[in-house]
Amino acid sequence: MARRKKVYEGKAKILYEGPEPGTLVQYFKDDATAFNAEKRDVIDGKGVLNNRLSEFFMTGLNAIGVPTHFIRRINMREQLIRSVEIIPLEVVVRNFAAGSISKRLGIDEGTPLPRPIVEFYYKDDDLGDPLVTEEHVIAFGWASQQDMDDMVALALRVNDFISGVMMGVGIRLIDFKIEIGRIWDNDFQRLIVADEISPDSCRLWDIKTGERLDKDVFRRDLGNLADAYTEVARRLGVLPMNAAPITKPTLIN
Ligand code: UDP
């Protein structure tokens, strides 16, 4: 039997060669990691939920004219995407303080920020993805000045879209991370949203209760991660209200 070619395996996803040139198949694993993979576990059903949630956000972005790599979902765990040249930066947008900015600058988690703050982290696991400035990005050639302007514009559009969608279902978008890729349309280069948008890469707090509905549930041992992601999917209508849980029932003895 022919075996498809694995192009890349990361912490939460695998990329396989796609059916046509310029495409890849993105497979969502159930693996959860945090703190640069020092904490790890397998969360039953997480990959299925993130495949659906990333599809939901990327489809919405495509529909409002924000280009993404998403083409179509193939099955429960896989989606067809455009192959891109990933810019080696994590682009983080923050609306409220939480996580590393709270620690670094001593701001209480949940404090509203005066305006959305866009940050860049250099993607390098050995260095622990350090925060970098535009000066570093341009001096080291990771992206050009034009790319930086385009990335900020893209990230802010993604922020407005996801903030609005989540607000509609009673969830506050605290912050998120995206990755951006380069594609070539004939002689023209374009930047598009790549990787994934899911509760693995966002902070999502219930507006009324402040309950965490994102990967902090795993990072901080706050409960069952798949239940939190299922709640996000249900509210967004990605899973029907009465759908059976994707996770296996816990056996009670
Ligand atoms: N984030 C991510 N991958 C990373 C680092 C951060 O998806 O490797 C997301 C994280 O889930 C949060 C946002 O980016 O939504 C900001 O993360 P922060 O800098 O506060 O880092 P953390 O506290 O997660 O270490």
CSV table of C-alpha atoms and ligand atoms in Angstrom, one decimal:
chain,number,residue,atom,x,y,z
A,1,MET,CA,0.0,0.0,0.0
A,2,ALA,CA,1.3,3.5,-0.9
A,3,ARG,CA,2.2,5.5,2.1
A,4,ARG,CA,1.8,9.3,2.1
A,5,LYS,CA,4.8,11.4,2.8
A,6,LYS,CA,5.1,13.2,6.2
A,7,VAL,CA,6.5,16.6,5.6
A,8,TYR,CA,6.7,17.9,9.2
A,9,GLU,CA,5.7,16.8,12.6
A,10,GLY,CA,5.2,19.4,15.3
A,11,LYS,CA,3.9,19.2,18.9
A,12,ALA,CA,0.2,19.2,18.1
A,13,LYS,CA,0.0,18.6,14.3
A,14,ILE,CA,1.5,16.6,11.4
A,15,LEU,CA,1.8,17.9,7.9
A,16,TYR,CA,1.6,15.4,5.0
A,17,GLU,CA,2.1,16.0,1.3
A,18,GLY,CA,-1.2,17.1,-0.3
A,19,PRO,CA,-3.0,15.7,-3.3
A,20,GLU,CA,-2.0,18.6,-5.6
A,21,PRO,CA,1.1,20.7,-5.8
A,22,GLY,CA,1.0,23.6,-3.4
A,23,THR,CA,-1.2,21.8,-1.0
A,24,LEU,CA,-0.7,20.0,2.3
A,25,VAL,CA,-2.8,17.9,4.6
A,26,GLN,CA,-2.8,19.1,8.2
A,27,TYR,CA,-3.5,16.4,10.8
A,28,PHE,CA,-4.5,17.5,14.3
A,29,LYS,CA,-3.1,15.2,17.1
A,30,ASP,CA,-4.5,14.8,20.6
A,31,ASP,CA,-1.2,15.8,22.2
A,32,ALA,CA,-1.1,18.8,24.5
A,33,THR,CA,2.1,20.4,25.5
A,34,ALA,CA,3.0,23.5,27.5
A,35,PHE,CA,6.0,25.3,28.8
A,36,ASN,CA,8.1,24.4,25.8
A,37,ALA,CA,6.9,20.7,25.9
A,38,GLU,CA,8.0,20.3,29.5
A,39,LYS,CA,4.4,19.4,30.4
A,40,ARG,CA,2.7,17.0,28.1
A,41,ASP,CA,-0.4,14.8,27.9
A,42,VAL,CA,-2.8,13.2,25.4
A,43,ILE,CA,-6.2,14.8,25.6
A,44,ASP,CA,-8.8,12.5,24.0
A,45,GLY,CA,-10.7,14.4,21.3
A,46,LYS,CA,-8.6,17.6,21.3
A,47,GLY,CA,-7.5,17.1,17.7
A,48,VAL,CA,-11.0,16.6,16.5
A,49,LEU,CA,-12.2,19.8,18.2
A,50,ASN,CA,-9.3,21.9,17.0
A,51,ASN,CA,-9.7,20.7,13.4
A,52,ARG,CA,-13.3,21.9,13.5
A,53,LEU,CA,-12.6,25.1,15.4
A,54,SER,CA,-9.7,26.1,13.2
A,55,GLU,CA,-11.9,25.4,10.2
A,56,PHE,CA,-14.6,27.6,11.7
A,57,PHE,CA,-12.3,30.6,12.3
A,58,MET,CA,-10.3,30.3,9.0
A,59,THR,CA,-13.5,29.9,6.9
A,60,GLY,CA,-14.9,33.0,8.5
A,61,LEU,CA,-11.7,34.9,7.9
A,62,ASN,CA,-11.7,33.8,4.3
A,63,ALA,CA,-15.3,35.0,3.9
A,64,ILE,CA,-14.5,38.5,5.1
A,65,GLY,CA,-11.5,38.8,2.8
A,66,VAL,CA,-8.7,37.9,5.3
A,67,PRO,CA,-6.6,35.3,3.4
A,68,THR,CA,-5.8,32.1,5.1
A,69,HIS,CA,-4.2,28.8,4.2
A,70,PHE,CA,-7.5,26.8,4.8
A,71,ILE,CA,-9.0,25.1,1.7
A,72,ARG,CA,-11.4,22.5,3.1
A,73,ARG,CA,-11.8,19.9,5.8
A,74,ILE,CA,-11.1,16.4,4.8
A,75,ASN,CA,-12.3,14.4,7.8
A,76,MET,CA,-12.5,14.5,11.6
A,77,ARG,CA,-8.8,15.2,12.1
A,78,GLU,CA,-7.5,16.5,8.8
A,79,GLN,CA,-7.8,19.6,6.6
A,80,LEU,CA,-6.5,20.5,3.2
A,81,ILE,CA,-4.4,23.6,3.3
A,82,ARG,CA,-2.2,25.7,1.0
A,83,SER,CA,1.5,25.1,1.4
A,84,VAL,CA,3.2,28.3,2.6
A,85,GLU,CA,6.7,29.4,3.6
A,86,ILE,CA,6.2,30.1,7.3
A,87,ILE,CA,7.7,33.3,8.6
A,88,PRO,CA,9.6,32.2,11.7
A,89,LEU,CA,7.6,34.5,14.0
A,90,GLU,CA,4.7,33.9,16.4
A,91,VAL,CA,2.5,37.0,16.1
A,92,VAL,CA,0.6,37.6,19.4
A,93,VAL,CA,-2.2,40.1,19.8
A,94,ARG,CA,-3.3,41.1,23.3
A,95,ASN,CA,-6.6,42.8,24.3
A,96,PHE,CA,-6.3,42.1,28.1
A,97,ALA,CA,-3.2,41.3,30.1
A,98,ALA,CA,-2.6,37.7,30.9
A,99,GLY,CA,0.3,35.1,30.8
A,100,SER,CA,3.7,36.4,29.9
A,101,ILE,CA,2.9,40.1,29.6
A,102,SER,CA,1.4,40.0,33.1
A,103,LYS,CA,4.5,38.4,34.5
A,104,ARG,CA,7.0,40.5,32.5
A,105,LEU,CA,5.4,43.9,33.3
A,106,GLY,CA,3.6,43.1,36.6
A,107,ILE,CA,0.1,43.8,35.2
A,108,ASP,CA,-2.8,41.9,36.9
A,109,GLU,CA,-4.4,39.2,34.6
A,110,GLY,CA,-7.6,40.5,33.1
A,111,THR,CA,-6.6,44.2,33.0
A,112,PRO,CA,-7.8,45.8,29.8
A,113,LEU,CA,-5.0,47.1,27.7
A,114,PRO,CA,-5.2,50.7,26.3
A,115,ARG,CA,-5.1,49.3,22.8
A,116,PRO,CA,-4.5,46.0,21.2
A,117,ILE,CA,-0.8,45.2,21.5
A,118,VAL,CA,1.0,43.2,18.8
A,119,GLU,CA,4.1,41.3,19.7
A,120,PHE,CA,6.6,39.1,17.8
A,121,TYR,CA,8.3,36.0,19.2
A,122,TYR,CA,11.1,34.3,17.3
A,123,LYS,CA,10.2,30.7,16.6
A,124,ASP,CA,13.0,28.7,18.1
A,125,ASP,CA,12.3,26.0,20.7
A,126,ASP,CA,15.9,25.8,21.8
A,127,LEU,CA,15.7,29.5,22.8
A,128,GLY,CA,12.2,29.2,24.2
A,129,ASP,CA,10.6,31.5,21.5
A,130,PRO,CA,12.1,34.8,22.7
A,131,LEU,CA,10.2,38.1,22.4
A,132,VAL,CA,11.8,40.2,19.7
A,133,THR,CA,11.4,43.7,18.3
A,134,GLU,CA,10.9,44.9,14.8
A,135,GLU,CA,14.6,45.9,14.8
A,136,HIS,CA,15.6,42.3,15.4
A,137,VAL,CA,13.2,40.9,12.7
A,138,ILE,CA,14.5,43.3,10.0
A,139,ALA,CA,18.1,43.2,11.0
A,140,PHE,CA,18.2,39.4,10.9
A,141,GLY,CA,16.1,39.2,7.7
A,142,TRP,CA,13.3,37.1,9.2
A,143,ALA,CA,10.8,39.5,7.5
A,144,SER,CA,11.0,42.8,5.6
A,145,GLN,CA,9.5,46.1,6.8
A,146,GLN,CA,6.6,45.6,4.3
A,147,ASP,CA,6.0,42.1,5.7
A,148,MET,CA,5.9,43.6,9.2
A,149,ASP,CA,3.4,46.2,8.2
A,150,ASP,CA,1.3,43.5,6.5
A,151,MET,CA,1.6,41.1,9.5
A,152,VAL,CA,0.4,43.8,11.9
A,153,ALA,CA,-2.6,44.6,9.6
A,154,LEU,CA,-3.5,41.0,9.2
A,155,ALA,CA,-3.2,40.3,12.9
A,156,LEU,CA,-5.4,43.2,13.8
A,157,ARG,CA,-8.1,42.1,11.4
A,158,VAL,CA,-8.0,38.6,12.8
A,159,ASN,CA,-8.3,40.2,16.3
A,160,ASP,CA,-11.4,42.2,15.4
A,161,PHE,CA,-13.0,39.2,13.7
A,162,ILE,CA,-12.4,36.7,16.4
A,163,SER,CA,-13.1,39.2,19.2
A,164,GLY,CA,-16.5,39.9,17.7
A,165,VAL,CA,-17.4,36.3,17.0
A,166,MET,CA,-16.5,35.3,20.5
A,167,MET,CA,-18.3,38.3,22.1
A,168,GLY,CA,-21.4,37.0,20.3
A,169,VAL,CA,-21.3,33.8,22.3
A,170,GLY,CA,-20.3,35.3,25.7
A,171,ILE,CA,-16.6,34.8,25.5
A,172,ARG,CA,-13.8,37.4,25.8
A,173,LEU,CA,-10.8,37.1,23.5
A,174,ILE,CA,-8.0,37.9,25.9
A,175,ASP,CA,-5.1,37.2,23.5
A,176,PHE,CA,-4.0,34.9,20.7
A,177,LYS,CA,-1.1,33.8,18.6
A,178,ILE,CA,-1.1,33.3,14.8
A,179,GLU,CA,1.5,32.2,12.4
A,180,ILE,CA,1.8,33.8,9.0
A,181,GLY,CA,3.0,32.3,5.7
A,182,ARG,CA,4.2,33.6,2.4
A,183,ILE,CA,2.7,32.4,-0.9
A,184,TRP,CA,3.5,33.4,-4.5
A,185,ASP,CA,0.7,34.3,-6.9
A,186,ASN,CA,2.8,34.4,-10.1
A,187,ASP,CA,5.3,37.2,-9.4
A,188,PHE,CA,3.5,38.6,-6.4
A,189,GLN,CA,4.1,37.6,-2.9
A,190,ARG,CA,1.2,37.6,-0.4
A,191,LEU,CA,1.1,36.9,3.3
A,192,ILE,CA,-1.7,34.7,4.6
A,193,VAL,CA,-2.8,33.3,8.0
A,194,ALA,CA,-1.4,29.8,8.4
A,195,ASP,CA,-1.1,27.1,11.1
A,196,GLU,CA,-4.2,27.0,13.3
A,197,ILE,CA,-6.6,29.2,15.2
A,198,SER,CA,-8.0,27.3,18.1
A,199,PRO,CA,-8.3,27.4,21.9
A,200,ASP,CA,-4.7,26.0,21.9
A,201,SER,CA,-3.5,29.3,20.7
A,202,CYS,CA,-6.0,31.8,22.2
A,203,ARG,CA,-7.0,32.8,25.7
A,204,LEU,CA,-10.8,32.7,26.0
A,205,TRP,CA,-12.6,33.7,29.1
A,206,ASP,CA,-16.3,33.4,29.8
A,207,ILE,CA,-17.5,37.0,30.0
A,208,LYS,CA,-19.8,36.4,33.0
A,209,THR,CA,-17.8,34.0,35.1
A,210,GLY,CA,-14.3,34.4,33.9
A,211,GLU,CA,-14.0,30.7,33.4
A,212,ARG,CA,-11.0,29.7,31.3
A,213,LEU,CA,-12.0,28.0,28.1
A,214,ASP,CA,-8.6,27.6,26.5
A,215,LYS,CA,-5.2,25.8,27.0
A,216,ASP,CA,-4.7,27.5,30.3
A,217,VAL,CA,-7.0,24.8,31.6
A,218,PHE,CA,-4.2,22.3,30.8
A,219,ARG,CA,-1.3,24.6,31.6
A,220,ARG,CA,-2.7,25.5,35.1
A,221,ASP,CA,-4.5,22.2,35.9
A,222,LEU,CA,-7.9,23.9,36.0
A,223,GLY,CA,-10.1,21.0,34.8
A,224,ASN,CA,-10.8,19.0,31.7
A,225,LEU,CA,-9.4,20.6,28.6
A,226,ALA,CA,-11.7,18.7,26.1
A,227,ASP,CA,-14.7,19.8,28.1
A,228,ALA,CA,-13.6,23.4,27.8
A,229,TYR,CA,-13.0,23.2,24.1
A,230,THR,CA,-16.3,21.3,23.6
A,231,GLU,CA,-18.1,24.2,25.3
A,232,VAL,CA,-16.5,26.7,22.9
A,233,ALA,CA,-17.5,24.5,19.9
A,234,ARG,CA,-21.0,24.2,21.2
A,235,ARG,CA,-21.5,27.9,21.7
A,236,LEU,CA,-20.2,28.6,18.2
A,237,GLY,CA,-22.6,26.0,16.7
A,238,VAL,CA,-19.6,24.0,15.5
A,239,LEU,CA,-21.1,21.1,17.4
A,240,PRO,CA,-24.8,20.7,17.6
A,241,MET,CA,-26.2,21.5,21.1
A,242,ASN,CA,-27.1,17.9,21.7
A,243,ALA,CA,-24.1,16.2,20.1
A,244,ALA,CA,-22.5,13.3,21.9
A,245,PRO,CA,-19.2,14.3,23.4
A,246,ILE,CA,-16.3,13.7,21.2
A,247,THR,CA,-14.3,12.4,24.1
A,248,LYS,CA,-14.8,8.9,25.5
A,249,PRO,CA,-16.9,8.9,28.6
A,250,THR,CA,-14.9,8.6,31.8
A,251,LEU,CA,-15.5,5.2,33.5
A,252,ILE,CA,-16.8,5.5,37.0
A,253,ASN,CA,-16.2,2.5,39.2
B,1,UDP,N1,0.7,31.1,22.5
B,1,UDP,C1,0.8,30.0,21.7
B,1,UDP,N2,1.9,29.3,21.5
B,1,UDP,C2,3.1,29.7,22.1
B,1,UDP,C3,3.1,30.8,23.0
B,1,UDP,C4,1.9,31.5,23.2
B,1,UDP,O1,-0.2,29.7,21.1
B,1,UDP,O2,4.1,29.0,21.9
B,1,UDP,C5,-0.5,31.8,22.7
B,1,UDP,C6,-1.1,31.6,24.1
B,1,UDP,O3,-2.0,30.6,24.1
B,1,UDP,C7,-1.8,32.9,24.4
B,1,UDP,C8,-0.9,34.0,23.6
B,1,UDP,O4,-0.2,33.2,22.6
B,1,UDP,O5,-3.1,32.9,23.9
B,1,UDP,C9,0.0,34.8,24.5
B,1,UDP,O6,0.8,33.9,25.2
B,1,UDP,P1,1.9,34.4,26.3
B,1,UDP,O7,2.9,35.2,25.6
B,1,UDP,O8,1.1,35.0,27.4
B,1,UDP,O9,2.6,33.1,26.8
B,1,UDP,P2,2.3,32.0,27.8
B,1,UDP,O10,1.7,32.6,29.0
B,1,UDP,O11,1.3,31.1,27.1
B,1,UDP,O12,3.6,31.4,28.0
